[in-house]
Structures are given as structure tokens and as C-alpha cells.
Coordinates of C-alpha atoms in Angstrom, one line a residue:
M168 CA 36.2 28.2 68.3
T169 CA 39.5 28.8 66.5
D170 CA 37.9 30.6 63.6
P171 CA 37.9 34.4 64.4
K172 CA 34.7 34.8 62.4
A173 CA 32.9 32.0 64.4
P174 CA 30.4 33.0 67.2
R175 CA 32.2 33.7 70.4
L176 CA 29.6 31.7 72.4
C177 CA 29.3 28.0 72.2
L178 CA 26.3 26.3 73.9
V179 CA 26.5 22.6 74.7
T180 CA 22.9 21.5 75.5
G181 CA 21.0 18.3 76.0
S182 CA 18.9 16.5 78.5
E183 CA 20.2 14.7 81.6
G184 CA 22.4 11.7 81.0
T185 CA 23.5 12.7 77.5
G186 CA 27.2 13.0 78.4
K187 CA 27.6 16.8 78.4
S188 CA 29.9 16.8 81.5
L189 CA 32.0 14.1 79.9
L190 CA 32.5 16.1 76.8
L191 CA 33.4 19.2 78.7
A192 CA 35.8 17.3 81.0
W193 CA 37.5 16.0 77.8
L194 CA 37.7 19.5 76.4
I195 CA 39.1 21.0 79.6
R196 CA 41.6 18.2 80.0
H197 CA 43.0 18.6 76.5
G198 CA 42.8 22.4 76.6
T199 CA 44.8 22.8 79.7
R200 CA 47.7 20.4 79.0
P201 CA 51.2 21.9 78.9
G202 CA 52.2 22.8 75.3
T203 CA 48.6 23.2 74.1
S204 CA 48.6 25.6 71.2
V205 CA 47.2 29.1 71.7
E206 CA 44.2 28.4 69.4
R207 CA 43.1 25.4 71.5
R208 CA 43.9 26.5 75.0
V209 CA 41.3 26.8 77.7
H210 CA 42.3 29.5 80.2
G211 CA 39.5 29.3 82.8
F212 CA 36.7 26.9 83.8
V213 CA 34.3 27.0 86.7
P214 CA 31.8 24.2 87.3
Q215 CA 28.6 26.1 88.1
A216 CA 26.9 23.8 90.5
G217 CA 26.3 25.9 93.7
Q218 CA 28.2 28.9 92.3
T219 CA 27.2 32.6 92.2
A220 CA 28.5 35.4 90.0
L221 CA 30.9 36.5 92.8
T222 CA 32.4 33.0 93.4
T223 CA 32.6 32.5 89.6
A224 CA 34.5 35.8 89.3
W225 CA 36.9 34.8 92.2
M226 CA 37.7 31.4 90.7
L227 CA 38.2 32.9 87.2
A228 CA 40.5 35.6 88.6
Q229 CA 42.5 33.0 90.4
Q230 CA 42.9 30.9 87.3
L231 CA 43.7 33.9 85.1
S232 CA 46.3 35.4 87.6
I233 CA 44.2 38.5 88.2
A234 CA 43.4 40.2 91.5
A235 CA 39.6 40.8 91.4
R236 CA 37.2 41.1 94.4
T237 CA 34.1 41.6 92.3
P238 CA 32.7 40.6 88.9
G239 CA 33.2 44.3 87.9
E240 CA 36.9 44.2 88.8
L241 CA 37.3 41.0 86.8
L242 CA 35.7 42.5 83.8
A243 CA 37.8 45.7 84.1
A244 CA 41.0 43.6 84.3
L245 CA 40.1 41.5 81.3
A246 CA 39.1 44.6 79.3
G247 CA 42.7 45.9 79.7
D248 CA 44.3 42.6 78.4
K249 CA 43.3 42.0 74.8
R250 CA 44.8 38.5 74.5
R251 CA 42.4 35.8 73.4
I252 CA 40.7 34.1 76.4
V253 CA 38.6 30.9 76.4
I254 CA 36.4 30.3 79.4
V255 CA 34.3 27.2 80.1
L256 CA 31.3 27.2 82.4
P257 CA 29.8 23.7 82.8
D258 CA 26.4 23.0 84.6
L259 CA 25.0 26.5 84.4
H260 CA 21.5 25.1 85.1
D261 CA 22.8 24.1 88.6
A262 CA 24.2 27.6 89.5
S263 CA 23.1 28.9 92.9
A264 CA 22.4 32.3 91.3
R265 CA 21.8 31.4 87.6
D266 CA 20.5 34.9 86.6
E267 CA 23.5 36.6 88.0
V268 CA 25.9 34.2 86.3
T269 CA 24.0 34.6 83.1
E270 CA 24.4 38.4 83.4
L271 CA 28.2 37.9 84.0
A272 CA 28.4 35.8 80.9
H273 CA 26.6 38.5 78.9
R274 CA 29.2 41.1 80.1
L275 CA 32.1 38.8 79.3
L276 CA 30.8 38.5 75.7
D277 CA 30.9 42.2 75.4
L278 CA 34.7 41.8 75.3
E279 CA 35.7 41.0 71.8
H280 CA 38.6 38.8 72.8
V281 CA 36.7 36.5 75.1
R282 CA 35.2 33.2 74.0
L283 CA 32.7 31.3 76.2
I284 CA 31.7 27.6 76.1
I285 CA 28.7 27.1 78.3
E286 CA 27.1 23.8 79.1
S287 CA 23.4 23.8 80.2
R288 CA 20.3 21.7 80.2
S289 CA 18.2 22.3 77.1
G290 CA 15.8 25.2 77.6
S291 CA 17.2 26.3 81.0
S292 CA 19.0 29.4 79.7
P293 CA 16.7 31.2 77.2
Q294 CA 18.6 34.4 77.5
L295 CA 21.8 32.8 76.3
E296 CA 20.1 30.6 73.7
A297 CA 18.7 33.8 72.1
L298 CA 22.3 35.1 71.4
P299 CA 24.3 34.3 68.3
S300 CA 26.1 31.1 69.1
A301 CA 27.3 27.8 68.0
V302 CA 25.0 25.2 69.5
M303 CA 25.9 21.5 70.1
D304 CA 22.7 19.7 71.1
L305 CA 23.8 16.3 72.4
D306 CA 20.2 15.1 72.1
A307 CA 20.5 15.3 68.3
P308 CA 20.8 11.9 66.5
Q309 CA 24.3 12.5 65.2
W310 CA 25.6 12.7 68.8
T311 CA 23.5 10.0 70.3
D312 CA 24.1 6.3 70.8
A313 CA 22.0 5.5 73.8
T314 CA 22.9 1.8 74.0
R315 CA 26.7 2.4 74.0
H316 CA 26.3 5.3 76.5
S317 CA 24.2 3.2 78.9
E318 CA 26.8 0.4 78.7
W319 CA 29.6 2.8 79.4
V320 CA 27.8 4.4 82.4
S321 CA 27.1 1.0 83.9
S322 CA 30.7 0.0 83.6
Q323 CA 31.9 3.2 85.3
A324 CA 29.3 3.6 88.1
P325 CA 30.5 2.3 91.5
Q326 CA 28.3 -0.3 93.1
P327 CA 27.0 0.5 96.6
T328 CA 27.9 -1.8 99.4
A329 CA 25.6 -3.0 102.1
D330 CA 27.2 -0.6 104.6
E331 CA 27.1 2.4 102.2
P332 CA 24.1 4.8 102.4
Q333 CA 22.1 5.1 99.3
Q334 CA 21.8 8.9 99.6
T335 CA 24.4 11.5 100.4
R336 CA 23.6 13.5 103.5
A337 CA 23.2 17.2 102.8
A338 CA 26.1 19.3 104.0
D339 CA 25.9 20.6 107.6
P340 CA 24.9 24.3 107.7
V341 CA 27.8 26.7 108.6
D342 CA 27.4 28.8 111.7
L343 CA 28.1 32.2 110.1
N344 CA 28.6 33.8 113.5
D345 CA 31.4 31.5 114.5
P346 CA 34.8 32.4 113.2
A347 CA 36.2 28.9 113.9
A348 CA 33.3 27.4 111.8
V349 CA 33.7 29.7 108.8
C350 CA 37.5 29.3 108.8
A351 CA 37.2 25.5 108.7
A352 CA 34.2 25.1 106.4
E353 CA 34.2 24.7 102.6
P354 CA 34.9 28.3 101.4
W355 CA 32.5 28.2 98.4
L356 CA 29.6 27.1 100.6
T357 CA 30.5 29.8 103.2
T358 CA 30.6 32.5 100.5
A359 CA 27.2 31.5 99.1
R360 CA 25.7 31.6 102.5
Y361 CA 27.1 35.0 103.4
E362 CA 25.8 36.3 100.0
Q363 CA 22.4 35.1 100.8
S364 CA 22.4 36.3 104.4
G365 CA 21.1 39.7 105.3
G366 CA 22.8 40.0 108.7
S367 CA 26.2 41.4 109.5
H368 CA 27.2 38.4 111.7
G369 CA 29.2 40.6 114.0
G370 CA 31.2 41.9 111.1
L371 CA 32.3 38.5 109.7
R372 CA 30.2 38.8 106.6
A373 CA 31.7 42.1 105.5
A374 CA 35.2 40.8 106.2
W375 CA 34.7 37.6 104.4
L376 CA 33.3 39.3 101.3
R377 CA 36.1 41.9 101.4
A378 CA 38.9 39.2 101.4
G379 CA 37.1 36.3 99.9
A380 CA 39.2 36.1 96.8
S381 CA 42.0 35.1 99.1
L382 CA 40.0 33.0 101.5
I383 CA 38.9 30.6 98.7
Q384 CA 42.6 29.6 98.2
D385 CA 43.5 26.1 99.4
Q386 CA 45.1 26.8 102.8
A387 CA 45.2 25.9 106.4
R388 CA 42.6 27.2 108.9
A389 CA 45.2 29.3 110.7
D390 CA 46.2 31.1 107.4
R391 CA 42.5 31.7 106.6
A392 CA 42.1 33.2 110.1
V393 CA 44.9 35.7 109.5
T394 CA 43.4 36.9 106.3
L395 CA 39.9 37.2 107.8
R396 CA 41.4 39.1 110.8
A397 CA 43.2 41.5 108.5
A398 CA 39.9 42.3 106.7
L399 CA 37.9 42.9 109.9
G400 CA 36.5 46.4 110.3
D401 CA 36.5 48.5 113.5
D402 CA 32.7 48.2 113.6
A403 CA 32.9 44.4 114.1
D404 CA 32.2 42.6 117.4
P405 CA 35.4 43.4 119.4
R406 CA 35.6 39.7 120.5
L407 CA 36.2 38.6 116.9
A408 CA 39.7 40.0 116.6
E409 CA 40.9 38.1 119.7
Q410 CA 39.1 34.9 118.5
L411 CA 40.6 35.1 115.0
A412 CA 44.1 35.8 116.5
H413 CA 43.8 32.6 118.6
L414 CA 42.7 30.6 115.5
A415 CA 45.7 32.0 113.6
T416 CA 48.1 30.3 116.0
G417 CA 50.8 28.5 114.0
A418 CA 50.3 30.7 110.9
A419 CA 53.3 32.5 109.3
W420 CA 51.9 35.9 110.1
R421 CA 50.3 37.8 113.0
V422 CA 48.3 40.9 112.4
S423 CA 49.7 43.8 114.3
W424 CA 47.0 46.3 113.1
S425 CA 44.7 46.8 110.2
R426 CA 42.6 49.5 108.7
V427 CA 39.8 48.9 106.2
R428 CA 37.6 51.2 104.2
G429 CA 35.1 52.9 106.5
D430 CA 37.1 52.6 109.7
I431 CA 36.9 55.6 112.1
T432 CA 39.0 54.6 115.1
P433 CA 41.5 55.6 113.8
P434 CA 40.2 56.8 110.5
W435 CA 40.8 54.8 107.3
P436 CA 43.6 56.8 105.5
G437 CA 42.3 55.9 102.0
P438 CA 43.5 53.6 99.2
A439 CA 47.3 53.2 99.5
R440 CA 48.3 54.0 96.0
A441 CA 51.9 54.5 97.1
M442 CA 53.6 54.2 100.5
A443 CA 57.0 54.7 102.1
P444 CA 58.5 54.7 105.7
G445 CA 59.5 58.0 107.1
N446 CA 63.0 59.2 107.9
G447 CA 64.5 62.1 109.9
H448 CA 61.8 64.0 111.7
L449 CA 59.2 61.7 110.1
S450 CA 60.8 58.5 111.6
G451 CA 58.1 56.3 113.1
T452 CA 55.5 57.2 110.4
L453 CA 54.4 55.9 107.1
L454 CA 53.6 58.2 104.1
V455 CA 50.5 56.9 102.4
A456 CA 49.3 58.5 99.1
D457 CA 45.6 58.1 98.4
H458 CA 43.4 58.5 95.3
Q459 CA 42.5 62.2 96.1
D460 CA 46.0 63.7 95.8
T461 CA 46.6 63.6 99.5
V462 CA 49.6 62.1 101.2
H463 CA 48.8 61.1 104.8
L464 CA 51.2 60.6 107.6
I465 CA 50.3 57.7 110.0
G466 CA 52.1 56.1 112.9
D467 CA 53.7 52.8 111.8
A468 CA 52.9 51.3 115.2
D469 CA 49.1 51.7 115.1
A470 CA 48.2 53.7 111.9
A471 CA 47.1 56.7 114.1
P472 CA 46.9 60.0 112.1
A473 CA 50.1 62.1 112.3
G474 CA 49.3 64.8 109.7
R475 CA 49.7 65.1 106.0
L476 CA 52.0 66.7 103.5
P477 CA 51.2 70.4 103.0
Q478 CA 50.4 70.4 99.3
P479 CA 48.3 68.0 97.2
V480 CA 50.1 65.9 94.6
S481 CA 48.2 65.0 91.4
L482 CA 47.6 61.2 91.5
P483 CA 51.0 60.3 92.9
R484 CA 52.6 57.3 91.3
D485 CA 55.3 56.7 93.9
V486 CA 56.7 58.3 97.1
A487 CA 60.1 58.1 98.9
V488 CA 61.6 59.9 101.9
R489 CA 65.1 61.4 102.0
P490 CA 67.3 61.0 105.2
D491 CA 66.3 64.5 106.4
G492 CA 62.6 63.8 106.1
T493 CA 62.1 65.5 102.8
A494 CA 59.4 63.7 100.8
I495 CA 59.9 63.2 97.1
L496 CA 57.1 62.0 94.8
L497 CA 56.3 61.2 91.2
D498 CA 53.1 62.9 90.1
A499 CA 50.6 61.7 87.5
H500 CA 52.9 63.0 84.8
G501 CA 56.0 61.2 86.1
Q502 CA 57.6 64.5 87.3
L503 CA 59.4 65.0 90.6
V504 CA 57.6 66.8 93.4
V505 CA 59.6 67.8 96.5
Q506 CA 57.8 68.6 99.8
R507 CA 58.7 69.0 103.4
S508 CA 56.3 68.4 106.3
V509 CA 55.2 71.5 108.2
T510 CA 56.8 70.0 111.2
A511 CA 60.2 69.8 109.6
P512 CA 63.0 71.7 111.5
K513 CA 64.1 74.9 109.8
P514 CA 67.7 76.3 109.8
T515 CA 68.3 79.1 112.3
G516 CA 71.0 81.7 113.0
I517 CA 74.0 81.8 110.8
A518 CA 73.0 78.6 109.0
A519 CA 69.8 80.2 107.9
L520 CA 71.6 83.3 106.6
L521 CA 74.1 81.2 104.6
D522 CA 71.5 78.8 103.2
N523 CA 71.3 79.6 99.4
G524 CA 69.9 76.2 98.4
S525 CA 73.0 75.0 96.6
T526 CA 73.7 72.0 98.8
P527 CA 74.7 68.6 97.4
E528 CA 71.2 67.4 98.3
Q529 CA 69.6 70.2 96.3
E530 CA 71.9 69.5 93.4
L531 CA 70.9 65.9 93.4
L532 CA 67.2 66.8 93.4
D533 CA 67.8 69.3 90.5
V534 CA 69.6 66.7 88.4
V535 CA 66.8 64.2 88.9
S536 CA 64.1 66.8 88.0
R537 CA 65.8 67.7 84.8
H538 CA 66.2 64.1 83.8
L539 CA 62.5 63.4 84.4
N540 CA 61.5 66.4 82.2
A541 CA 62.9 64.3 79.3
F542 CA 62.1 60.8 80.6
P543 CA 59.0 60.8 82.8
G544 CA 59.2 58.4 85.7
T545 CA 57.1 55.4 86.5
A546 CA 58.7 54.3 89.8
L547 CA 60.9 55.9 92.5
A548 CA 63.2 54.9 95.4
S549 CA 65.7 56.6 97.6
H550 CA 68.3 56.3 100.3
S551 CA 71.0 58.6 101.7
T552 CA 73.3 58.7 98.7
M553 CA 71.0 57.7 95.8
I554 CA 67.7 58.5 94.1
A555 CA 66.5 55.9 91.6
V556 CA 63.8 56.3 89.0
G557 CA 62.4 53.9 86.4
D558 CA 60.7 54.7 83.1
A559 CA 58.1 53.3 80.7
G560 CA 60.8 51.8 78.5
G561 CA 62.2 49.4 81.1
T562 CA 65.3 51.5 82.0
V563 CA 66.4 52.1 85.6
H564 CA 68.4 55.3 86.3
G565 CA 70.4 55.6 89.5
F566 CA 71.6 59.1 90.6
S567 CA 74.2 59.2 93.3
T568 CA 76.2 61.9 95.0
E569 CA 79.7 61.8 93.8
E570 CA 82.7 64.1 94.0
E571 CA 82.2 65.4 90.4
G572 CA 78.5 66.0 91.1
P573 CA 75.4 63.8 90.6
R574 CA 75.2 61.9 87.4
P575 CA 73.0 59.0 86.3
H576 CA 73.9 55.4 85.8
S577 CA 71.3 53.8 83.6
F578 CA 70.6 50.2 82.6
L579 CA 67.8 48.6 80.5
L580 CA 66.5 45.9 82.9
H581 CA 63.0 45.2 81.8
Q582 CA 60.8 44.6 78.8
G583 CA 58.0 47.1 79.3
A584 CA 57.6 49.6 82.1
V585 CA 59.5 49.6 85.4
T586 CA 56.6 49.2 87.9
A587 CA 58.4 49.3 91.3
L588 CA 61.8 50.2 92.8
A589 CA 63.4 49.7 96.2
V590 CA 66.9 50.5 97.4
V591 CA 68.8 49.7 100.6
E592 CA 72.2 50.8 101.9
L593 CA 74.4 48.0 103.2
P594 CA 76.9 48.5 106.1
Q595 CA 80.2 50.2 105.1
S596 CA 82.8 48.0 103.6
E597 CA 86.4 47.7 105.0
A598 CA 87.4 50.5 102.6
G599 CA 84.8 52.7 104.3
S600 CA 82.4 53.2 101.5
A601 CA 78.7 52.3 101.7
V602 CA 77.3 49.9 99.2
S603 CA 73.8 50.1 97.8
L604 CA 71.5 47.5 96.4
L605 CA 68.8 48.6 94.0
Y606 CA 65.9 46.2 93.2
S607 CA 63.6 46.8 90.3
G608 CA 60.3 45.2 89.3
G609 CA 58.7 45.3 85.9
A610 CA 55.6 44.7 83.9
D611 CA 57.5 41.7 82.5
G612 CA 57.1 39.9 85.9
R613 CA 60.8 40.0 86.7
V614 CA 62.6 41.4 89.8
R615 CA 66.2 42.5 89.0
V616 CA 69.0 43.6 91.4
W617 CA 71.8 46.1 90.8
R618 CA 74.7 46.5 93.2
G619 CA 76.1 50.0 93.2
G620 CA 79.4 50.3 91.3
A621 CA 78.8 47.0 89.3
D622 CA 76.6 45.9 86.4
P623 CA 73.2 44.4 87.2
L624 CA 73.1 40.6 87.8
P625 CA 72.0 38.9 84.6
A626 CA 69.5 36.5 86.4
A627 CA 66.3 37.7 87.9
V628 CA 65.9 37.5 91.7
A629 CA 62.3 36.5 91.2
E630 CA 60.2 35.9 88.2
R631 CA 56.5 35.1 87.6
S632 CA 54.0 35.3 84.7
V633 CA 52.3 38.4 86.2
P634 CA 53.6 42.0 86.6
V635 CA 55.3 43.2 89.7
T636 CA 53.2 45.9 91.4
A637 CA 55.2 46.9 94.5
L638 CA 58.6 46.3 96.2
A639 CA 60.2 47.1 99.6
V640 CA 63.6 46.2 100.9
A641 CA 65.2 46.7 104.4
R642 CA 67.8 45.4 106.8
T643 CA 66.0 43.9 109.7
G644 CA 67.0 41.8 112.8
T645 CA 66.6 38.6 110.6
G646 CA 68.8 40.0 107.8
L647 CA 68.1 41.6 104.5
V648 CA 64.4 41.3 103.6
L649 CA 62.8 41.8 100.2
A650 CA 59.0 42.1 99.9
I651 CA 57.4 41.7 96.5
G652 CA 53.8 42.5 95.5
W653 CA 52.4 40.8 92.3
A654 CA 49.5 41.7 90.1
D655 CA 47.5 38.6 91.1
G656 CA 47.4 39.7 94.7
L657 CA 50.3 37.6 96.0
V658 CA 52.8 39.2 98.5
E659 CA 56.1 37.5 99.0
H660 CA 58.3 38.2 102.1
R661 CA 61.8 36.9 101.3
I662 CA 64.6 36.7 103.9
L663 CA 67.5 36.7 101.4
E664 CA 70.2 35.2 103.6
S665 CA 68.2 32.1 104.5
A666 CA 66.0 32.0 101.3
Q667 CA 63.0 31.8 103.6
V668 CA 59.8 32.9 101.9
R669 CA 56.5 33.8 103.6
T670 CA 53.4 34.7 101.5
F671 CA 50.2 36.6 102.1
R672 CA 47.2 37.4 100.0
P673 CA 45.0 40.3 101.2
G674 CA 42.2 39.4 98.7
A675 CA 42.7 42.5 96.5
S676 CA 45.3 43.9 94.2
V677 CA 48.5 45.0 96.0
A678 CA 49.2 48.6 95.4
S679 CA 52.1 49.3 97.8
L680 CA 54.4 47.8 100.3
A681 CA 56.6 49.1 103.2
L682 CA 58.9 47.5 105.7
T683 CA 59.0 49.3 109.0
S684 CA 62.0 50.0 111.2
G685 CA 60.8 47.1 113.4
G686 CA 60.8 44.7 110.5
Q687 CA 57.0 44.6 110.1
L688 CA 55.4 44.3 106.6
V689 CA 52.7 46.8 105.7
V690 CA 50.5 45.9 102.7
G691 CA 48.4 48.5 101.0
T692 CA 45.4 48.0 98.7
N693 CA 42.4 50.0 97.6
E694 CA 40.4 48.6 100.5
T695 CA 42.8 47.7 103.3
L696 CA 46.0 48.7 105.0
V697 CA 47.5 45.8 107.0
C698 CA 50.6 45.6 109.2
L699 CA 51.9 42.0 109.6
Q700 CA 54.5 40.6 112.0
A701 CA 56.3 37.4 111.0
T702 CA 55.9 34.7 113.6

């Protein structure tokens, strides 16, 4: 399948016992070895025995470093990445939902850069066999040496002992109403049973299918219980939250609160496209920007509604809050939008008469706005003496209040767009001046740090093969903490002084992160908003 003109579908067919699985195992082994050339690399493979379209999509997303909760999300992610992808699907005839997986295969083939190698019993997949394909029929004479194959199988097959049963007992059914059972069971089996079930199982089914892309990861029962608890809706059996919290004993995280799509007590604030902790009169709140141009204010202790910003902002890319509670945002065009909450205190008396808007704060905002007119922003961060913006070319610009007026300090830190920024102010030095640390994340999968008054460090703080989607940094009781969200759905919580790293996967793409004044980590996705406390 290295010839670009060759069919993008290869079917490996044959009857039982013709060695199809052996051939595919050899192909996968050699196609996934380190150093394999791009033309011969296998990027994803899912043995289809017992699988559905959903579990196939989850496993492929995991192997391709994509956050996808559904087959549709997987297809959308692959459509946006035009690099050549080879996927192998053995044993299609044994899939639990063969028609659904066949439909997924059809939709994958609609993507010009995707190649599929599918192994199936002869005649079991007429829909695929009707497509243009390269067919390798292992029943054909040129591929058949029955005598040598039988000798090889005999030499490899283990011989049963007198104490060994001749048949394998079917797997015990999972009690889908019991959180302890579903957290301990084989996750693929649990997923298939929830898909086939028509009941709500007290809310466990919806939570499992919402976070399943994370739950299938190899993990301890306690960690699986944390993720399942975080995905539980407010319409679930109220006993489940307590049961899952007990099962999560010993995990790295405890769920302080969570909100999922559809919650009404308190209401779900919507997809968290961008998020920031409040300052000034907004202290104790989180600003959450949704997909409908609204920026909600919610309590950081319980997500209770606390109002919203007065004016809608067109598809905000990022949000930050100045020390006095002024909200600054990047709109869909990368321009600066400044808003104050209707509850913000207003100057009175002589201060109101003398207020002509020409304060150092306003000068800083004006300079940033003029800069963004020429270089639209892709990411935004702020603290008391600095506003930082990143652009599509990989440059980070820091604007600080100085004696001669605000001026930018700019560094090219990333290949591709700057996707996330976070800034923190450290305690004053002996000389009395505050020091700021600016962290930037990019589409290149790197997190860089820049200390105010010095050049950026040459080495990345963190680096992976997937883009950074969100950053947050804060000084907490345990020291300086950096939180990183990655495009494959991984969240890292790093205590920088001790190099301790905790991880969490919500089961969906991470859109935003925030660290509260109490040191809690808030993770925002299109489906959930979860507040976690490190244990």
C-alpha cells in the first residue's frame, strides 16, 4: 500500500485456519517497530473480536493521540490532519457490531489520506468486498501449503493437561448497576454491555459512555472510579457519587464537584472554551466562556451561578482577569475585548470627577489593543504588571508596565501557533521588584518558560508529540504548580519544586484549565467541568 495510485483498501480474506491472523500479526509487528519508514508504518490497529464502532473509535483515538468520544469526533479529527494514516482491522467477522464497524470503515475511506487493511472471513463482508480494493485471498493456491501450515500449527499449539479444562468458561456477566463491578471489570466488555443495554443503570451508563475514552486506559480501579465520578450527571442515583468516592480511595485525585451537559442543579454552564479564575471583586469565581458568546461567572467552590459578563463576545479564544476584576478576552478575530462586571465598584466623589481614563492600566490595555490590530492573538494571559499574548506565528509578546510606558518584549518560542499562555508573579526579590514567569504552549507540543527580564530558557519545560491545548499556573500551598492540557485528552498537574506529576483524563478533549485560590484544578471540556483536589 505504498503506491499512491493503489487502492486505499486492502482485504485479507480466507477460510478459517488459513493463517490470516498470523499474516496480520507479522505486518503489525514490522509496521510499528521504531525507525519504520513512513511508507511502511502502521499507525493504528484494533482486533475486532467483540468490538463495536464506539470501542474501535476509542482505541484508534488512543493509538493516534487524538481525543475522541465518538466515531464522528474521530473522523473529524482525522479529517483535519492530512498526514498519511494506515489502520489495520483484523477479525472483522467477529466484531460485536459488524455493520456499525463496516460503516465506520466506509467513512474512514472517504478520507483520501487514510489506508485500511481489513482481515475478514471470505464472504462475511459483502459491502467491503464490493469496494475497489486490493484483495489477498489466502485460500488461493499461491498462498496455500496446507501440509506445512498444519505441521506448524501442531508444533505451536499447547497441549492440554489432565487438570486443564478443555473449554474456556464464558466471562462472567458484569452487573451494570454496581459501580464496584464496572470499575473492576474488563472495560471493553463493560462498554459493549452498556451500548447494548437500554436502561440508565442509575446514571452509570451515561457516565461510562461520556468518559469511556478515558476509562479504557490501563489503570487502577480507584483511578477509574475518579473518572467515572467526574462524568456522573446530577440526574444519577444520589448514592452513586458516595460509592464512587469510596472506590476512589488511594487515587491521586478527589472530585470536589463536577458539572456535565444537561445538569440543572446547579445548571451546566456550557462548553468551557476558555476559563480563568477571578480577581478583585470577582475573587472566588471562575469565568467560563461558552460556545454561544457568553462568559459565565460561577463559584469556584461549587460551580453555583454568579452572573455573567454584560456583553457577548464572539466565540472567545481566551480570557483573563486583571487585578481589579476587569475581564480581558480575545474574540474570534484575535482582538482584545475589555469588560467589567455589572457588580464592579465604580469611582465616586472626587475620584470620579478626576477619572479621565488615562491611567497606567488603561495605557497598558491601549498598547495591547493596538498591537493586536496588526498581529491577531491566539492566546492570552495576565497578572498585575503584565499582559501576554501569543500569535499564529509562534511568537509570544509580553507587555509590562514600566517607567517609560508599556512596551512589548517579544520572542519566537514555537513552530506554529501559540495555543496557550499562563503567567504567575513570584514573591518580591530582595531588591523589592516582583518577578514574573510566563509559560507558553504551542501547536508544536512544547511548553516553554520565560522569566521576566531574561531570555527564555532554551529547553522546553515539557514536550510531547501532540499540541498543547491549555495551561494554568499558580502559587499554592505545595509550591508552584503548572497544569498542562494536551490534545489527546491528557492533563498533567506538575508541582515544579518537587517534580511530582499527577495526571487525569476526562475522556474528552481538554479545552481549558484553571487553578483556584485553594489549589484545586478545574478541567473544562465540551461536555464536562470538573474540579479536582489532589490527595
